[in-house]
Amino acid sequence: MFTALTNPEIARYSRHLLLPEIGVAGQLRLKNARVLIVGTGGLGAPLALYLAAAGVGTLGLVDFDFVEESNLQRQIIHSVRDVGRPKVASASDRIKAINPHIKVITHDTTLTGKNALEILRDYEVVADGTDNFQTRYLVNDACAMLGIPNVYGSIFQFEGQSSVFYAKEGPCYRCLFPEPPPPGLVPSCAEGGVLGVLPGIIGTIQATEVIKLIVGGKTPHAALPVGETEPDGGKPLIGRLLLFDAWRMQFRELKLTKDPRCPLCGENRTITGLIDYEQFCGLKKPETEKPVAKITATELKARLDRGDPLQIIDTREPHERAIVKFPTAKIIPLGQMTRRMNELDPAIDAVFICKIGQRSIFAIRALERAHYAGKMFNLQDGINAWAREVDKSLPTY
Amino acid sequence: MAITLLIPTALRSFTDRQSEVEVAAATVGDAVKALGAKYPDLNAHLFDDHGELRSFINLFVGDRKIEKPDGLTQPLADGETVMLVPAIAGGKPINNSQLKINN
Ligand SMILES: [Zn+2]
């Protein structure tokens, strides 16, 4: 059922109503639309703020996370006083302050294969602002199964990607990336960093696409009140991948086509229900290779105090040493490890360190593949653990 | 033939931070192999244990996606550009409990 715009709404949305492409019909569609934003972080923040301001009638928010200090550099929906609060609660308060006319539904949970269809089926568009591959594939699959568009955005350092994956009309995320990278092979923003405004740009591109899909009647069950003319929804980002490089200030547009071999939306579909996405993303797969030997920060301190001969290899990027230095470490960034293998002494135990103990694992794996003969240990949880357990004067980052 | 590969930020720590790398190659597949030969630390990220290009990395020539594996034999003209487009996830590191099998 369409509810008409009230006079206060007409005043509020005047700048939309003046656009012939939106007009009263488009604004009514926005008012009656239900959009789910998955993740209320860097991408979810501008998505939620702009969709709320634009008058999307019902906004759903999914996030299980809590606001942290390090979020505030880019997640502009949260404030200093929100640190420690659930992100959906903080985001919901902010949305209501921006637009009291709309309804917010919070889902304070992790989206999983068990609850996703139940949650998503109440919405007509999903905006994917997730920060991990499990949820990305889950959102993609669930949207294709429910026949709703998935407005995609992803960011790393200075680069962003955006597209609209709508299996009814074009390719899905699996058509582009059939399988996720093995765990840890692609660095995360927690290790590689991200320009704070980047999610602002990509998230607002996503918000633009959400609005166009709704106004243009591209979403399922998009009815139009009697007597209204069909608005022009423009050209959606379906079948196109937009790449953005903030540091070069460059946009590129790539063509995407449906992959006939896609297991989800192709000719011979093998995925007919949601699966276990942690397993799919290799997070549960039993490893056949032998585990990497580890050492805790406290154990490392004890060995250093005993005067054990050790070589400590800092695998971080050179500029990270300006944040916090590890005493007596040799600097070999992960990206140069095998090339500089001859700088290591296989007769002496080597301890590999990084920020949180993940790149160092890859350094060890790379040296194993290169048949390095010495003993190797991974500093568990990285230099951040050293700062927490051993030298509390050091910062964590 | 001189081919330029465009390197995404996610892989630049393996190419001495270079965003463009020039190699000599006659096909798309050869260009990527030459890139791995130039930066051996990148190899594990480009190719799986069977030497196949990993499925989370797409290659584009112009605005067209190279379909694997057939498209890898596509010939390249001198001066052409191959862009690597990896899947990126953003935010969260995988937590160590999820990595514990490896750790
Ligand atoms: Zn597909």
Coordinates of N, CA, C and O and ligand atoms in Angstrom, one line a residue, chain A residues 140 144 167 170-176 257-266, ligand 1:
Chain A
N140 N 25.7 -12.3 -1.6 CA 25.5 -12.5 -3.0 C 24.6 -13.6 -3.3 O 23.6 -13.5 -4.1
A144 N 20.7 -13.5 -4.9 CA 20.3 -14.2 -6.1 C 19.2 -15.1 -5.9 O 18.2 -15.2 -6.7
A167 N 21.3 -10.9 -10.3 CA 21.4 -12.1 -11.1 C 20.3 -12.2 -12.2 O 20.5 -12.8 -13.2
G170 N 21.8 -9.5 -14.8 CA 23.3 -9.5 -15.1 C 24.1 -10.4 -14.2 O 23.5 -11.3 -13.6
P171 N 25.4 -10.2 -14.2 CA 26.2 -11.1 -13.4 C 26.1 -10.9 -11.9 O 25.6 -9.9 -11.5
C172 N 26.6 -11.9 -11.2 CA 26.6 -11.9 -9.8 C 28.1 -11.8 -9.3 O 29.0 -11.9 -10.2
Y173 N 28.3 -11.7 -8.0 CA 29.7 -11.6 -7.5 C 30.5 -12.9 -7.9 O 31.7 -12.8 -8.2
R174 N 29.8 -14.0 -7.9 CA 30.5 -15.3 -8.2 C 30.9 -15.3 -9.7 O 31.8 -16.0 -10.1
C175 N 30.1 -14.6 -10.6 CA 30.5 -14.6 -12.0 C 31.9 -13.9 -12.1 O 32.7 -14.2 -13.0
L176 N 32.1 -12.9 -11.3 CA 33.4 -12.2 -11.3 C 34.5 -12.9 -10.5 O 35.6 -13.1 -11.0
T257 N 30.2 -9.6 -17.6 CA 29.1 -10.4 -18.2 C 28.8 -11.6 -17.3 O 29.6 -12.0 -16.5
K258 N 27.6 -12.1 -17.5 CA 27.2 -13.3 -16.7 C 28.1 -14.4 -17.2 O 28.3 -14.6 -18.4
D259 N 28.6 -15.2 -16.2 CA 29.4 -16.4 -16.5 C 28.5 -17.6 -16.7 O 27.8 -18.0 -15.7
P260 N 28.4 -18.1 -17.9 CA 27.5 -19.3 -18.1 C 27.8 -20.4 -17.2 O 27.0 -21.3 -16.8
R261 N 29.1 -20.5 -16.7 CA 29.5 -21.5 -15.8 C 29.3 -21.2 -14.3 O 29.6 -22.0 -13.4
C262 N 28.7 -20.0 -14.0 CA 28.5 -19.7 -12.6 C 27.6 -20.7 -11.9 O 26.5 -21.0 -12.4
P263 N 28.1 -21.2 -10.8 CA 27.4 -22.2 -10.1 C 26.1 -21.7 -9.4 O 25.2 -22.4 -9.1
L264 N 26.0 -20.4 -9.3 CA 24.8 -19.8 -8.7 C 23.8 -19.2 -9.7 O 22.6 -19.5 -9.5
C265 N 24.3 -18.6 -10.7 CA 23.3 -17.9 -11.7 C 23.5 -18.4 -13.1 O 22.9 -17.8 -14.0
G266 N 24.4 -19.4 -13.3 CA 24.7 -19.8 -14.7 C 23.7 -20.8 -15.2 O 22.6 -21.0 -14.7
Ligands
ZN1 ZN 26.8 -15.6 -11.1

